[in-house]
Amino acid sequence: MVQALSIRFRQIIAYLARKHHISLGLIGGMLVLLLISAPGLAQNPESQQPLLVATREIPPFVFSDQGKLSGFSIDLWDSIAKQMNVESKFVEYPTVADLLTAVKENKADLGISAISITAQRQENFDFSLPMLASGLQILVPKQVTSGNSLSNIWQLFFSAGLLQVIGVALVLVIIAAHIIWLSERHHPDGMIPKSYFPGIFKACWWAAATLGAQVDEMPKGAIGRILAIIWMFIAIIFVAYFTASATTELTVQQLQGDIRSINDLPGKVVATTSGSTAAAYLREKKITVSEFPKIEQAYDALLTKKAAAIVFDAPVLLFYAANEGKGKVEVVGSIFREENYGIVLPNESPYRKKINRALLNLREDGTYQALYEKWFDTNKS
């Protein structure tokens, strides 16, 4: 088509030159104007490559099921891409640090997930308008209410640590009872009957009573009295150990009740993900932080008592507490360190204004609100 237009144009110029004696200078000027005004006609338009969109799995923003992605951020970007009339392709990264690196090194055109907009990040990246406003919150194991003393005591007696202590006590009582029975059974005034039954029962009663510092009667024989004194010292040590174990178990039970806000976290191990704004915030507050590549590993640390709490993005914690962690964990306290989430782009990205325009359109036409209600069930959370 371009070639045909050029031939036709030359024919017109030749005709004008013959009929109207147009100067060669004028003809040359018209040719220059043709080249300047229509340079693109000589080239075929290049097919637009799909935008590479970096993301990472973090429910409810991004779910990944055998390579199939879904979630609030995925649906939001699909709606934005439709508004922009562009094709795109998602590329998954394991951590937010890897995602940001991919965008910075131009391995991806943009990134979307649950990415907080911070002053430090804005030194190296451009961000879209905020796509969600939230902040950090605290997740702790769900425990029996501290006001229910009877339930706490009942739980204490059946705790693994205390059952071990009681087992050791029974073994010690049986050993001490046999030693006393053997030393006292031949003494004429001995307190233990000579026969094994019921003599061993009497000896067990004496050993148990002595272990509880309730001595009713002392052995009559010299060997028995020496053994009784040794047994009393053992009883004192055991009582002290039992008291310490019971106190420890009660402290563990009350651990959740001790954490109600950020001010309760110093002195405790707090889990979060590496490279997150939560990790940076905890370090600023001089709080002991245990960092994990993925939030799922932080959940495991909390449930196995390797961490006393998790500090992370409120929407993520609320979703976990209302779904997979229901009945196991609960979110406590109010949101702190409020922050916005946005779409991250390289500096001076040509897509920033188009994305912002699309975001505004989605908010105005109700699409954004529909997506928010779909993925963030506030009543359930």
Tab-separated table of C-alpha atoms in Angstrom:
chain	number	residue	atom	x	y	z
A	1	MET	CA	0.000	0.000	0.000
A	2	VAL	CA	2.830	2.390	0.882
A	3	GLN	CA	4.595	1.577	-2.379
A	4	ALA	CA	1.425	2.256	-4.354
A	5	LEU	CA	0.980	5.636	-2.646
A	6	SER	CA	4.574	6.580	-3.440
A	7	ILE	CA	4.163	5.681	-7.142
A	8	ARG	CA	0.923	7.640	-7.332
A	9	PHE	CA	2.554	10.648	-5.650
A	10	ARG	CA	5.436	10.611	-8.159
A	11	GLN	CA	2.970	10.469	-11.028
A	12	ILE	CA	1.147	13.500	-9.647
A	13	ILE	CA	4.415	15.449	-9.302
A	14	ALA	CA	5.464	14.555	-12.851
A	15	TYR	CA	2.098	15.660	-14.193
A	16	LEU	CA	2.234	18.981	-12.341
A	17	ALA	CA	5.771	19.564	-13.586
A	18	ARG	CA	4.731	19.051	-17.198
A	19	LYS	CA	1.509	21.046	-17.069
A	20	HIS	CA	2.394	23.863	-14.729
A	21	HIS	CA	6.175	24.020	-15.034
A	22	ILE	CA	6.710	23.620	-11.276
A	23	SER	CA	10.321	24.222	-10.326
A	24	LEU	CA	12.538	21.368	-9.257
A	25	GLY	CA	13.042	23.076	-5.860
A	26	LEU	CA	9.333	23.000	-5.137
A	27	ILE	CA	9.093	19.365	-6.140
A	28	GLY	CA	12.041	18.510	-3.902
A	29	GLY	CA	10.414	20.325	-0.970
A	30	MET	CA	7.211	18.344	-1.455
A	31	LEU	CA	9.187	15.102	-1.421
A	32	VAL	CA	10.873	16.105	1.856
A	33	LEU	CA	7.473	16.885	3.385
A	34	LEU	CA	6.283	13.441	2.345
A	35	LEU	CA	9.184	11.750	4.115
A	36	ILE	CA	8.765	13.851	7.285
A	37	SER	CA	4.999	13.591	7.577
A	38	ALA	CA	4.690	9.857	7.009
A	39	PRO	CA	7.840	8.065	8.227
A	40	GLY	CA	5.759	5.401	9.849
A	41	LEU	CA	4.101	4.456	6.603
A	42	ALA	CA	7.340	2.873	5.463
A	43	GLN	CA	7.470	0.580	8.487
A	44	ASN	CA	5.175	-2.158	9.693
A	45	PRO	CA	3.961	-1.561	13.298
A	46	GLU	CA	5.651	-3.944	15.741
A	47	SER	CA	3.422	-6.337	17.615
A	48	GLN	CA	3.172	-5.254	21.253
A	49	GLN	CA	4.806	-7.649	23.706
A	50	PRO	CA	2.758	-8.603	26.804
A	51	LEU	CA	3.688	-6.783	30.005
A	52	LEU	CA	5.585	-8.935	32.497
A	53	VAL	CA	3.892	-8.611	35.883
A	54	ALA	CA	5.895	-9.819	38.906
A	55	THR	CA	3.897	-11.219	41.814
A	56	ARG	CA	4.193	-13.567	44.783
A	57	GLU	CA	1.799	-15.813	46.635
A	58	ILE	CA	0.283	-14.250	49.747
A	59	PRO	CA	-3.410	-14.934	50.439
A	60	PRO	CA	-5.835	-13.271	49.985
A	61	PHE	CA	-3.925	-10.993	47.602
A	62	VAL	CA	-2.451	-13.814	45.541
A	63	PHE	CA	-3.241	-17.529	45.582
A	64	SER	CA	-1.213	-19.989	43.525
A	65	ASP	CA	-2.722	-23.390	42.763
A	66	GLN	CA	-0.522	-25.426	40.421
A	67	GLY	CA	0.479	-22.318	38.517
A	68	LYS	CA	-3.043	-20.904	38.325
A	69	LEU	CA	-3.196	-17.527	40.034
A	70	SER	CA	-6.159	-15.875	41.727
A	71	GLY	CA	-6.800	-13.362	44.491
A	72	PHE	CA	-7.527	-9.682	44.998
A	73	SER	CA	-4.316	-8.421	43.367
A	74	ILE	CA	-4.686	-10.755	40.394
A	75	ASP	CA	-8.289	-9.739	39.719
A	76	LEU	CA	-7.429	-6.074	40.193
A	77	TRP	CA	-4.575	-6.192	37.698
A	78	ASP	CA	-6.699	-8.076	35.146
A	79	SER	CA	-9.262	-5.277	35.415
A	80	ILE	CA	-6.539	-2.613	35.058
A	81	ALA	CA	-5.041	-4.378	32.024
A	82	LYS	CA	-8.480	-4.498	30.420
A	83	GLN	CA	-8.884	-0.761	31.011
A	84	MET	CA	-5.448	-0.148	29.449
A	85	ASN	CA	-6.176	-2.558	26.576
A	86	VAL	CA	-2.863	-4.402	27.061
A	87	GLU	CA	-1.841	-8.030	27.285
A	88	SER	CA	0.119	-9.179	30.337
A	89	LYS	CA	1.841	-12.235	31.764
A	90	PHE	CA	2.380	-13.020	35.445
A	91	VAL	CA	5.777	-14.157	36.735
A	92	GLU	CA	5.906	-15.564	40.289
A	93	TYR	CA	8.707	-14.807	42.769
A	94	PRO	CA	9.195	-16.412	46.197
A	95	THR	CA	9.699	-13.255	48.285
A	96	VAL	CA	8.947	-9.553	48.129
A	97	ALA	CA	12.715	-8.854	47.926
A	98	ASP	CA	12.991	-11.026	44.801
A	99	LEU	CA	9.938	-9.323	43.313
A	100	LEU	CA	11.404	-5.847	43.862
A	101	THR	CA	14.751	-6.927	42.436
A	102	ALA	CA	13.054	-8.204	39.279
A	103	VAL	CA	11.304	-4.856	38.778
A	104	LYS	CA	14.462	-2.866	39.512
A	105	GLU	CA	16.534	-4.919	37.047
A	106	ASN	CA	13.797	-4.607	34.369
A	107	LYS	CA	13.104	-8.335	34.398
A	108	ALA	CA	9.486	-7.316	34.953
A	109	ASP	CA	7.542	-4.245	33.833
A	110	LEU	CA	5.747	-3.931	37.165
A	111	GLY	CA	4.902	-5.817	40.347
A	112	ILE	CA	1.639	-6.376	42.188
A	113	SER	CA	0.874	-8.371	45.323
A	114	ALA	CA	0.780	-6.871	48.822
A	115	ILE	CA	3.580	-4.332	48.406
A	116	SER	CA	3.775	-1.529	50.941
A	117	ILE	CA	4.562	1.974	49.725
A	118	THR	CA	7.448	3.319	51.811
A	119	ALA	CA	9.745	6.320	51.544
A	120	GLN	CA	12.783	4.062	51.249
A	121	ARG	CA	11.277	2.071	48.392
A	122	GLN	CA	10.243	5.233	46.563
A	123	GLU	CA	13.915	6.130	46.232
A	124	ASN	CA	14.349	3.209	43.838
A	125	PHE	CA	10.864	2.672	42.413
A	126	ASP	CA	7.747	4.400	41.193
A	127	PHE	CA	4.407	3.440	42.737
A	128	SER	CA	0.859	3.688	41.516
A	129	LEU	CA	-1.899	5.335	43.495
A	130	PRO	CA	-2.694	3.280	46.644
A	131	MET	CA	-4.754	0.196	45.801
A	132	LEU	CA	-5.482	-0.645	49.463
A	133	ALA	CA	-5.024	1.075	52.830
A	134	SER	CA	-4.168	-1.018	55.873
A	135	GLY	CA	-1.247	-1.561	58.278
A	136	LEU	CA	0.362	-4.053	60.637
A	137	GLN	CA	-1.369	-6.163	63.249
A	138	ILE	CA	-0.536	-8.942	65.753
A	139	LEU	CA	-1.479	-12.629	65.522
A	140	VAL	CA	-1.280	-14.869	68.626
A	141	PRO	CA	-2.354	-18.422	69.513
A	142	LYS	CA	-5.965	-18.690	70.585
A	143	GLN	CA	-6.058	-19.574	74.290
A	144	VAL	CA	-8.608	-20.091	77.029
A	145	THR	CA	-9.710	-16.768	78.506
A	146	SER	CA	-7.441	-15.917	81.421
A	147	GLY	CA	-10.436	-15.160	83.646
A	148	ASN	CA	-11.551	-18.809	83.665
A	149	SER	CA	-9.296	-20.044	86.489
A	150	LEU	CA	-10.910	-23.511	86.740
A	151	SER	CA	-10.268	-24.193	83.049
A	152	ASN	CA	-6.675	-23.001	83.379
A	153	ILE	CA	-6.029	-25.286	86.372
A	154	TRP	CA	-7.643	-28.228	84.581
A	155	GLN	CA	-5.485	-27.595	81.539
A	156	LEU	CA	-2.421	-27.293	83.775
A	157	PHE	CA	-2.875	-30.760	85.266
A	158	PHE	CA	-3.062	-32.336	81.835
A	159	SER	CA	-0.146	-30.469	80.337
A	160	ALA	CA	2.725	-32.598	79.023
A	161	GLY	CA	5.356	-30.977	81.262
A	162	LEU	CA	3.406	-31.495	84.464
A	163	LEU	CA	2.512	-35.084	83.601
A	164	GLN	CA	6.221	-35.820	83.268
A	165	VAL	CA	6.888	-34.372	86.728
A	166	ILE	CA	4.086	-36.478	88.250
A	167	GLY	CA	5.497	-39.584	86.542
A	168	VAL	CA	8.933	-38.939	88.057
A	169	ALA	CA	7.309	-38.472	91.487
A	170	LEU	CA	5.542	-41.849	91.274
A	171	VAL	CA	8.792	-43.610	90.376
A	172	LEU	CA	10.592	-41.955	93.309
A	173	VAL	CA	7.787	-42.897	95.732
A	174	ILE	CA	7.855	-46.548	94.656
A	175	ILE	CA	11.659	-46.742	95.007
A	176	ALA	CA	11.632	-45.054	98.432
A	177	ALA	CA	8.756	-47.294	99.633
A	178	HIS	CA	10.647	-50.474	98.794
A	179	ILE	CA	13.802	-49.258	100.514
A	180	ILE	CA	11.881	-48.375	103.707
A	181	TRP	CA	9.952	-51.642	103.651
A	182	LEU	CA	13.152	-53.654	103.325
A	183	SER	CA	14.833	-51.757	106.206
A	184	GLU	CA	11.839	-51.756	108.557
A	185	ARG	CA	10.155	-55.122	108.062
A	186	HIS	CA	12.499	-56.982	110.482
A	187	HIS	CA	12.516	-54.295	113.176
A	188	PRO	CA	10.392	-55.376	116.193
A	189	ASP	CA	8.887	-51.878	116.570
A	190	GLY	CA	8.978	-51.045	112.878
A	191	MET	CA	6.197	-48.972	111.379
A	192	ILE	CA	5.897	-51.215	108.316
A	193	PRO	CA	4.226	-54.672	108.443
A	194	LYS	CA	6.551	-57.564	107.680
A	195	SER	CA	4.506	-59.015	104.815
A	196	TYR	CA	4.823	-57.422	101.367
A	197	PHE	CA	1.096	-56.830	101.278
A	198	PRO	CA	-0.089	-54.654	102.954
A	199	GLY	CA	3.414	-53.573	104.024
A	200	ILE	CA	4.308	-52.029	100.654
A	201	PHE	CA	1.084	-49.974	100.670
A	202	LYS	CA	1.979	-48.572	104.084
A	203	ALA	CA	5.496	-47.791	102.816
A	204	CYS	CA	4.131	-46.061	99.699
A	205	TRP	CA	1.812	-43.942	101.809
A	206	TRP	CA	4.705	-42.894	104.062
A	207	ALA	CA	6.948	-42.044	101.055
A	208	ALA	CA	4.219	-39.999	99.368
A	209	ALA	CA	3.329	-38.145	102.580
A	210	THR	CA	6.985	-37.356	103.220
A	211	LEU	CA	7.363	-36.097	99.641
A	212	GLY	CA	4.590	-33.650	100.429
A	213	ALA	CA	6.274	-32.601	103.718
A	214	GLN	CA	3.631	-34.366	105.852
A	215	VAL	CA	5.628	-36.820	108.033
A	216	ASP	CA	3.356	-38.701	110.490
A	217	GLU	CA	5.855	-41.287	111.682
A	218	MET	CA	9.575	-41.920	111.451
A	219	PRO	CA	11.313	-45.254	110.818
A	220	LYS	CA	12.561	-47.052	113.943
A	221	GLY	CA	15.726	-48.623	112.587
A	222	ALA	CA	18.991	-46.728	112.128
A	223	ILE	CA	19.186	-47.469	108.414
A	224	GLY	CA	15.567	-46.448	107.975
A	225	ARG	CA	16.134	-43.116	109.725
A	226	ILE	CA	19.175	-42.316	107.579
A	227	LEU	CA	17.156	-43.120	104.475
A	228	ALA	CA	14.279	-40.982	105.782
A	229	ILE	CA	16.585	-37.945	106.166
A	230	ILE	CA	17.901	-38.411	102.613
A	231	TRP	CA	14.348	-38.801	101.370
A	232	MET	CA	13.324	-35.538	103.079
A	233	PHE	CA	16.062	-33.649	101.242
A	234	ILE	CA	14.899	-35.216	97.972
A	235	ALA	CA	11.345	-34.161	98.843
A	236	ILE	CA	12.430	-30.521	99.328
A	237	ILE	CA	14.167	-30.492	95.924
A	238	PHE	CA	11.190	-32.159	94.278
A	239	VAL	CA	8.671	-29.685	95.714
A	240	ALA	CA	10.789	-26.783	94.459
A	241	TYR	CA	11.037	-28.376	91.011
A	242	PHE	CA	7.301	-29.104	90.926
A	243	THR	CA	6.478	-25.504	91.842
A	244	ALA	CA	8.779	-24.142	89.144
A	245	SER	CA	7.287	-26.472	86.500
A	246	ALA	CA	3.721	-25.549	87.428
A	247	THR	CA	4.579	-21.865	87.312
A	248	THR	CA	6.195	-22.270	83.897
A	249	GLU	CA	3.160	-24.071	82.501
A	250	LEU	CA	0.802	-21.392	83.801
A	251	THR	CA	3.055	-18.717	82.303
A	252	VAL	CA	2.899	-20.414	78.891
A	253	GLN	CA	-0.898	-20.615	79.182
A	254	GLN	CA	-1.121	-16.930	79.962
A	255	LEU	CA	1.321	-15.924	77.205
A	256	GLN	CA	-1.434	-14.907	74.808
A	257	GLY	CA	-3.167	-12.880	77.457
A	258	ASP	CA	0.046	-10.922	77.970
A	259	ILE	CA	0.101	-9.782	74.331
A	260	ARG	CA	-2.547	-7.242	73.496
A	261	SER	CA	-0.556	-4.530	71.703
A	262	ILE	CA	2.867	-3.667	70.287
A	263	ASN	CA	3.984	-2.572	73.773
A	264	ASP	CA	3.706	-6.189	74.996
A	265	LEU	CA	6.144	-7.610	72.429
A	266	PRO	CA	9.578	-6.603	73.861
A	267	GLY	CA	11.232	-9.632	75.440
A	268	LYS	CA	9.303	-12.095	73.238
A	269	VAL	CA	10.189	-13.777	69.946
A	270	VAL	CA	8.048	-12.379	67.137
A	271	ALA	CA	7.818	-14.009	63.690
A	272	THR	CA	7.380	-12.301	60.328
A	273	THR	CA	8.647	-12.555	56.751
A	274	SER	CA	12.117	-11.509	55.662
A	275	GLY	CA	12.438	-8.241	53.761
A	276	SER	CA	9.001	-7.042	54.867
A	277	THR	CA	8.105	-3.687	56.388
A	278	ALA	CA	7.052	-5.613	59.500
A	279	ALA	CA	10.593	-6.977	59.961
A	280	ALA	CA	12.084	-3.501	59.602
A	281	TYR	CA	9.569	-2.067	62.066
A	282	LEU	CA	10.282	-4.751	64.693
A	283	ARG	CA	14.024	-4.167	64.427
A	284	GLU	CA	13.471	-0.439	64.892
A	285	LYS	CA	11.561	-1.212	68.102
A	286	LYS	CA	14.406	-3.493	69.344
A	287	ILE	CA	12.049	-6.486	69.378
A	288	THR	CA	13.498	-9.961	68.860
A	289	VAL	CA	12.382	-10.958	65.368
A	290	SER	CA	12.487	-14.363	63.693
A	291	GLU	CA	12.299	-13.931	59.910
A	292	PHE	CA	10.992	-16.543	57.466
A	293	PRO	CA	10.930	-16.566	53.645
A	294	LYS	CA	7.167	-17.232	53.583
A	295	ILE	CA	4.316	-16.304	55.911
A	296	GLU	CA	3.233	-19.964	56.076
A	297	GLN	CA	6.493	-20.762	57.879
A	298	ALA	CA	5.761	-18.005	60.385
A	299	TYR	CA	2.339	-19.566	61.041
A	300	ASP	CA	4.032	-22.908	61.780
A	301	ALA	CA	6.463	-21.231	64.182
A	302	LEU	CA	3.554	-19.666	66.051
A	303	LEU	CA	1.561	-22.899	66.326
A	304	THR	CA	4.612	-24.876	67.491
A	305	LYS	CA	5.416	-22.213	70.128
A	306	LYS	CA	8.690	-21.219	68.489
A	307	ALA	CA	7.326	-17.683	68.418
A	308	ALA	CA	5.004	-15.864	70.795
A	309	ALA	CA	3.330	-13.788	68.078
A	310	ILE	CA	3.352	-12.794	64.408
A	311	VAL	CA	3.442	-9.193	63.203
A	312	PHE	CA	2.407	-8.769	59.581
A	313	ASP	CA	-0.051	-7.090	57.209
A	314	ALA	CA	-3.487	-6.935	58.815
A	315	PRO	CA	-5.504	-8.228	55.806
A	316	VAL	CA	-3.270	-11.297	55.506
A	317	LEU	CA	-3.509	-12.148	59.230
A	318	LEU	CA	-7.267	-11.568	59.324
A	319	PHE	CA	-7.787	-13.866	56.340
A	320	TYR	CA	-5.700	-16.653	57.919
A	321	ALA	CA	-7.455	-16.320	61.295
A	322	ALA	CA	-10.871	-16.536	59.604
A	323	ASN	CA	-10.003	-19.523	57.412
A	324	GLU	CA	-7.117	-21.975	57.830
A	325	GLY	CA	-6.236	-20.773	61.335
A	326	LYS	CA	-9.807	-20.591	62.611
A	327	GLY	CA	-9.962	-21.759	66.226
A	328	LYS	CA	-6.154	-21.908	66.440
A	329	VAL	CA	-5.162	-18.243	66.339
A	330	GLU	CA	-6.651	-14.803	66.755
A	331	VAL	CA	-5.759	-11.239	65.809
A	332	VAL	CA	-5.361	-8.890	68.784
A	333	GLY	CA	-5.027	-5.158	69.202
A	334	SER	CA	-5.675	-2.433	66.680
A	335	ILE	CA	-3.816	-1.720	63.441
A	336	PHE	CA	-0.537	0.149	63.914
A	337	ARG	CA	2.001	1.611	61.493
A	338	GLU	CA	-0.651	2.345	58.896
A	339	GLU	CA	0.549	1.884	55.335
A	340	ASN	CA	-0.759	1.752	51.771
A	341	TYR	CA	-0.262	-0.983	49.207
A	342	GLY	CA	0.476	-0.109	45.607
A	343	ILE	CA	1.683	-1.376	42.249
A	344	VAL	CA	5.465	-1.040	41.991
A	345	LEU	CA	7.145	0.083	38.764
A	346	PRO	CA	10.655	1.051	37.666
A	347	ASN	CA	11.519	4.731	37.952
A	348	GLU	CA	10.039	6.897	35.188
A	349	SER	CA	7.846	4.036	33.971
A	350	PRO	CA	5.622	5.017	31.002
A	351	TYR	CA	2.813	2.876	32.459
A	352	ARG	CA	2.363	4.759	35.736
A	353	LYS	CA	-0.128	7.367	34.509
A	354	LYS	CA	-2.116	4.786	32.556
A	355	ILE	CA	-2.338	2.516	35.611
A	356	ASN	CA	-3.420	5.405	37.842
A	357	ARG	CA	-6.090	6.421	35.345
A	358	ALA	CA	-7.348	2.840	35.198
A	359	LEU	CA	-7.419	2.582	39.013
A	360	LEU	CA	-9.495	5.737	39.275
A	361	ASN	CA	-11.917	4.462	36.637
A	362	LEU	CA	-12.310	1.151	38.493
A	363	ARG	CA	-13.122	2.984	41.714
A	364	GLU	CA	-15.647	5.210	40.001
A	365	ASP	CA	-17.504	2.467	38.121
A	366	GLY	CA	-17.788	0.171	41.179
A	367	THR	CA	-15.454	-2.573	39.942
A	368	TYR	CA	-12.923	-1.958	42.715
A	369	GLN	CA	-15.565	-2.172	45.454
A	370	ALA	CA	-16.898	-5.430	44.022
A	371	LEU	CA	-13.403	-6.966	44.067
A	372	TYR	CA	-12.792	-5.742	47.608
A	373	GLU	CA	-16.008	-7.316	48.878
A	374	LYS	CA	-15.218	-10.531	47.022
A	375	TRP	CA	-11.827	-11.100	48.651
A	376	PHE	CA	-12.109	-9.270	51.971
A	377	ASP	CA	-15.144	-10.566	53.826
A	378	THR	CA	-15.002	-8.036	56.660
A	379	ASN	CA	-17.871	-9.658	58.588
A	380	LYS	CA	-16.144	-13.048	58.503
A	381	SER	CA	-12.768	-11.571	59.405
